[in-house]
Short mmCIF file of C-alpha atoms in Angstrom, two decimals:
data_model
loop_
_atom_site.label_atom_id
_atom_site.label_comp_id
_atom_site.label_asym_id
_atom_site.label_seq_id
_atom_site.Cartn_x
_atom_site.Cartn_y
_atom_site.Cartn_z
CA UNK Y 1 73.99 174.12 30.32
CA UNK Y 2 75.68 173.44 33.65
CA UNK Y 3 73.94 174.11 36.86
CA UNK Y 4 75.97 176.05 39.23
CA UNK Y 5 75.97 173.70 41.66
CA UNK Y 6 78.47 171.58 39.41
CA UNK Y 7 80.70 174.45 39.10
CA UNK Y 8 83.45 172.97 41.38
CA UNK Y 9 82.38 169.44 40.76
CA UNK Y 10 83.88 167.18 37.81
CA UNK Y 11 80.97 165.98 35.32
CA UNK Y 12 82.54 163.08 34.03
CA UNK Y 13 82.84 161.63 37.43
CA UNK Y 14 79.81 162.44 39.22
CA UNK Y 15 78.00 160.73 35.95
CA UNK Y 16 80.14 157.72 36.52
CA UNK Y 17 78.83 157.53 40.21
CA UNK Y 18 75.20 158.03 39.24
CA UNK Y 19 75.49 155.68 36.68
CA UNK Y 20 77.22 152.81 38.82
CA UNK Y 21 74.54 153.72 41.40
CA UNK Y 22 71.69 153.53 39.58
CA UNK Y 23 72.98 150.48 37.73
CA UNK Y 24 72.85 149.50 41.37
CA UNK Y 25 68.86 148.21 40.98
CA UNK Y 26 69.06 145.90 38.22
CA UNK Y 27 71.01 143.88 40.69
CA UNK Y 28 68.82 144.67 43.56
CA UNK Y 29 66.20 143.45 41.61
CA UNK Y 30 67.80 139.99 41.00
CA UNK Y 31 68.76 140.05 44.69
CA UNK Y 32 65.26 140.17 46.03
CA UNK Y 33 64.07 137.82 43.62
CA UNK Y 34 66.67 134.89 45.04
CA UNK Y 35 65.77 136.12 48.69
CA UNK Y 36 62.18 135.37 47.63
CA UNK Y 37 63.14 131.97 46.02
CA UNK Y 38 65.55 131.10 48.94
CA UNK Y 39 62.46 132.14 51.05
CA UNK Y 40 60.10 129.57 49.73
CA UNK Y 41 62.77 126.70 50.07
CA UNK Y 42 61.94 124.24 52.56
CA UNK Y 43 64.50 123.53 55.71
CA UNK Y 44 65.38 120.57 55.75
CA UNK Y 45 64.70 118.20 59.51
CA UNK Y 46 66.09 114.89 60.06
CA UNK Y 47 65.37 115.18 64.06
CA UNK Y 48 68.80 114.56 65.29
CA UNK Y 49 71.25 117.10 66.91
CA UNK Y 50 73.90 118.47 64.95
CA UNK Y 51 75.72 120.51 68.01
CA UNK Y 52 75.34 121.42 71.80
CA UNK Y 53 74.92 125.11 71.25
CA UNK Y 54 71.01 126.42 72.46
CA UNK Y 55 71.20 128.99 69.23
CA UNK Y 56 68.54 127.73 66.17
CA UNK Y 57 70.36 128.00 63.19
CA UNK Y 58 67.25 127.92 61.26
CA UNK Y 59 65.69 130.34 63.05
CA UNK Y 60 68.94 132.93 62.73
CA UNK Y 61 69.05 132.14 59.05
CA UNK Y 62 65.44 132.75 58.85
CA UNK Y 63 66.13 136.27 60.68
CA UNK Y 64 68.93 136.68 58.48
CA UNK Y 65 67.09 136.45 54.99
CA UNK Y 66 64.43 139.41 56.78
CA UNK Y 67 67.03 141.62 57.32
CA UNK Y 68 68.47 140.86 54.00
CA UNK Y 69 65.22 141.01 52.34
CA UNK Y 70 64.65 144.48 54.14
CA UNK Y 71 67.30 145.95 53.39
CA UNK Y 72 66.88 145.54 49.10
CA UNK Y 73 63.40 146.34 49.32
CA UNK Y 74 64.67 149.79 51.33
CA UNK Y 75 67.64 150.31 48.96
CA UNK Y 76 65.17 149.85 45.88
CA UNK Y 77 62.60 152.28 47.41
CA UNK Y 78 65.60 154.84 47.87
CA UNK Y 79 66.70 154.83 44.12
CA UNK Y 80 62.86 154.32 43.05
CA UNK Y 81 62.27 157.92 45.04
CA UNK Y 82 65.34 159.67 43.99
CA UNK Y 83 64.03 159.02 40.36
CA UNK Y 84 60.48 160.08 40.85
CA UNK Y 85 61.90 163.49 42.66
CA UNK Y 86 63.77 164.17 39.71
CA UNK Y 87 60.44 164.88 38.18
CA UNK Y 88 58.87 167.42 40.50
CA UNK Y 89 60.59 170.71 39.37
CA UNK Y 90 59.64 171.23 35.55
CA UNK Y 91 58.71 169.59 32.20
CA UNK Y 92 62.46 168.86 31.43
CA UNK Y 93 62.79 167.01 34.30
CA UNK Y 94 59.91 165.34 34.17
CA UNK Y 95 61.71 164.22 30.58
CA UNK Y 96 64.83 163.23 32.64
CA UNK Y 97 63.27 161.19 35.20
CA UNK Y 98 61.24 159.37 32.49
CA UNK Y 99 64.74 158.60 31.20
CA UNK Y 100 66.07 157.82 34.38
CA UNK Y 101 63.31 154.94 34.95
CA UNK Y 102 63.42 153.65 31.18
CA UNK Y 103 67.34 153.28 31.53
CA UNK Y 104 68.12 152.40 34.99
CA UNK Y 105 64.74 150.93 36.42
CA UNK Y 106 63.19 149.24 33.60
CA UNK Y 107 66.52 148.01 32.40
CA UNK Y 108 65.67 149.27 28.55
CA UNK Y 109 68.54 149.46 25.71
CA UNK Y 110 69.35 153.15 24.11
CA UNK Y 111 67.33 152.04 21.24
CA UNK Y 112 64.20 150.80 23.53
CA UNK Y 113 64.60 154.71 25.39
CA UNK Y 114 64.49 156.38 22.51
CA UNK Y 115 61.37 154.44 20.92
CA UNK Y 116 59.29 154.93 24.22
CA UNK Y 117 60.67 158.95 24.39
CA UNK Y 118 59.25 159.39 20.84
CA UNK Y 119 56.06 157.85 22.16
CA UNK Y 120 55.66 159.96 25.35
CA UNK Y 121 56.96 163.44 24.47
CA UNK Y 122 57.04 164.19 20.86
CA UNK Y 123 54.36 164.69 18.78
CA UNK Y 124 54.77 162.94 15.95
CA UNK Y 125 55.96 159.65 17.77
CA UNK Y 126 59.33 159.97 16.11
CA UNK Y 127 61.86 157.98 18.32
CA UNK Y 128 64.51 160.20 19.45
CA UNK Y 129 68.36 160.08 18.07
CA UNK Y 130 70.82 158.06 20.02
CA UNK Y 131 72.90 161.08 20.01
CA UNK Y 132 70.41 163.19 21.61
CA UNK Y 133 69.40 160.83 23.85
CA UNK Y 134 73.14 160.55 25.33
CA UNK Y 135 73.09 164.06 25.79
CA UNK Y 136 69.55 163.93 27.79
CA UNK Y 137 70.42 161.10 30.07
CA UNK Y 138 73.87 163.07 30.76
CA UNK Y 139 71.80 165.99 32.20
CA UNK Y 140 69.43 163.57 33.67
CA UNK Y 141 72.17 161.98 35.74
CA UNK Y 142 73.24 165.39 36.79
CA UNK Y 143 70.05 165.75 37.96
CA UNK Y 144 69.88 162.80 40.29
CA UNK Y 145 73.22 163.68 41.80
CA UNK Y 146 71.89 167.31 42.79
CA UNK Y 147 68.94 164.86 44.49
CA UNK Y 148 70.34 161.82 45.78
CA UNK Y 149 70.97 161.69 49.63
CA UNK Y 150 74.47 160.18 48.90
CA UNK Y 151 77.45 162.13 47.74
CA UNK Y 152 77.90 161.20 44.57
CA UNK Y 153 79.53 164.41 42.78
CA UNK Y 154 83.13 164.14 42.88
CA UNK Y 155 84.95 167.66 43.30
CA UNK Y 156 87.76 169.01 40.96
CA UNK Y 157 91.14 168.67 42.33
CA UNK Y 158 93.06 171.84 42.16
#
């Protein structure tokens, strides 16, 4: 079912955008992680001059790497929220988000998602089809457009 908030918006789209963006902290993830290495990396002193200027080039790179490191951890913590929000209205969402993290956050395959869905909401334990699952984390993406700070549903053009 299609919320009416989507009415004038076009689905495929919008689930393009949410799924670039979340794809988004995978790479995040891997970008804080060299920040951290490039962190721990000793700079290098020989004790001789390499210019005349009075700016410390190790102390701007230094500053640099903060502001880059800050900026990750604040983009992480953005889509990390988003995801959790998803959760707060009913059971179904709470199902969505869960997707949402599995997928996106945790960097799980379809087959992985649908094992650890099984686990968590049915009561058997049977894993749930691919084909169902597609259809979930289509209305799960939906979701985190209606909740995402950023624009990310893309109107119909007339």
């Amino acid at each position: 079912m299609v919320n009416e908030v989507f009415r004038t918006y076009d689905l495929e789209a919008t689930e393009e955008n949410v799924d670039r963006e979340l794809k988004r902290y995978q790479q995040l993830k891997t970008e804080q992680k060299r920040l951290k290495l490039v962190a721990l990396s000793g700079q290098v002193y020989d004790g001789m001059p390499h210019n005349e200027t009075n700016v410390n080039g190790t102390e701007e790179a230094m500053y640099k790497r903060l502001q880059d490191q800050e900026w990750v951890k604040n983009e992480m913590t953005l889509l990390e929220t988003a995801v959790d929000y998803v959760a707060d209205t009913d059971e179904k969402s709470a199902q969505y988000a869960a997707i949402l993290r599995w997928k996106y956050l945790n960097g799980f395959s379809t087959d992985k998602c649908c094992i650890k869905y099984g686990q968590e909401f049915d009561k058997q334990s049977y894993p749930l089809a691919r084909t169902t699952f597609n259809d979930k984390l289509k209305q799960a993406r939906l979701k985190f457009a209606e909740i995402y700070p950023r624009e990310l549903r893309v109107e119909v053009s007339k």
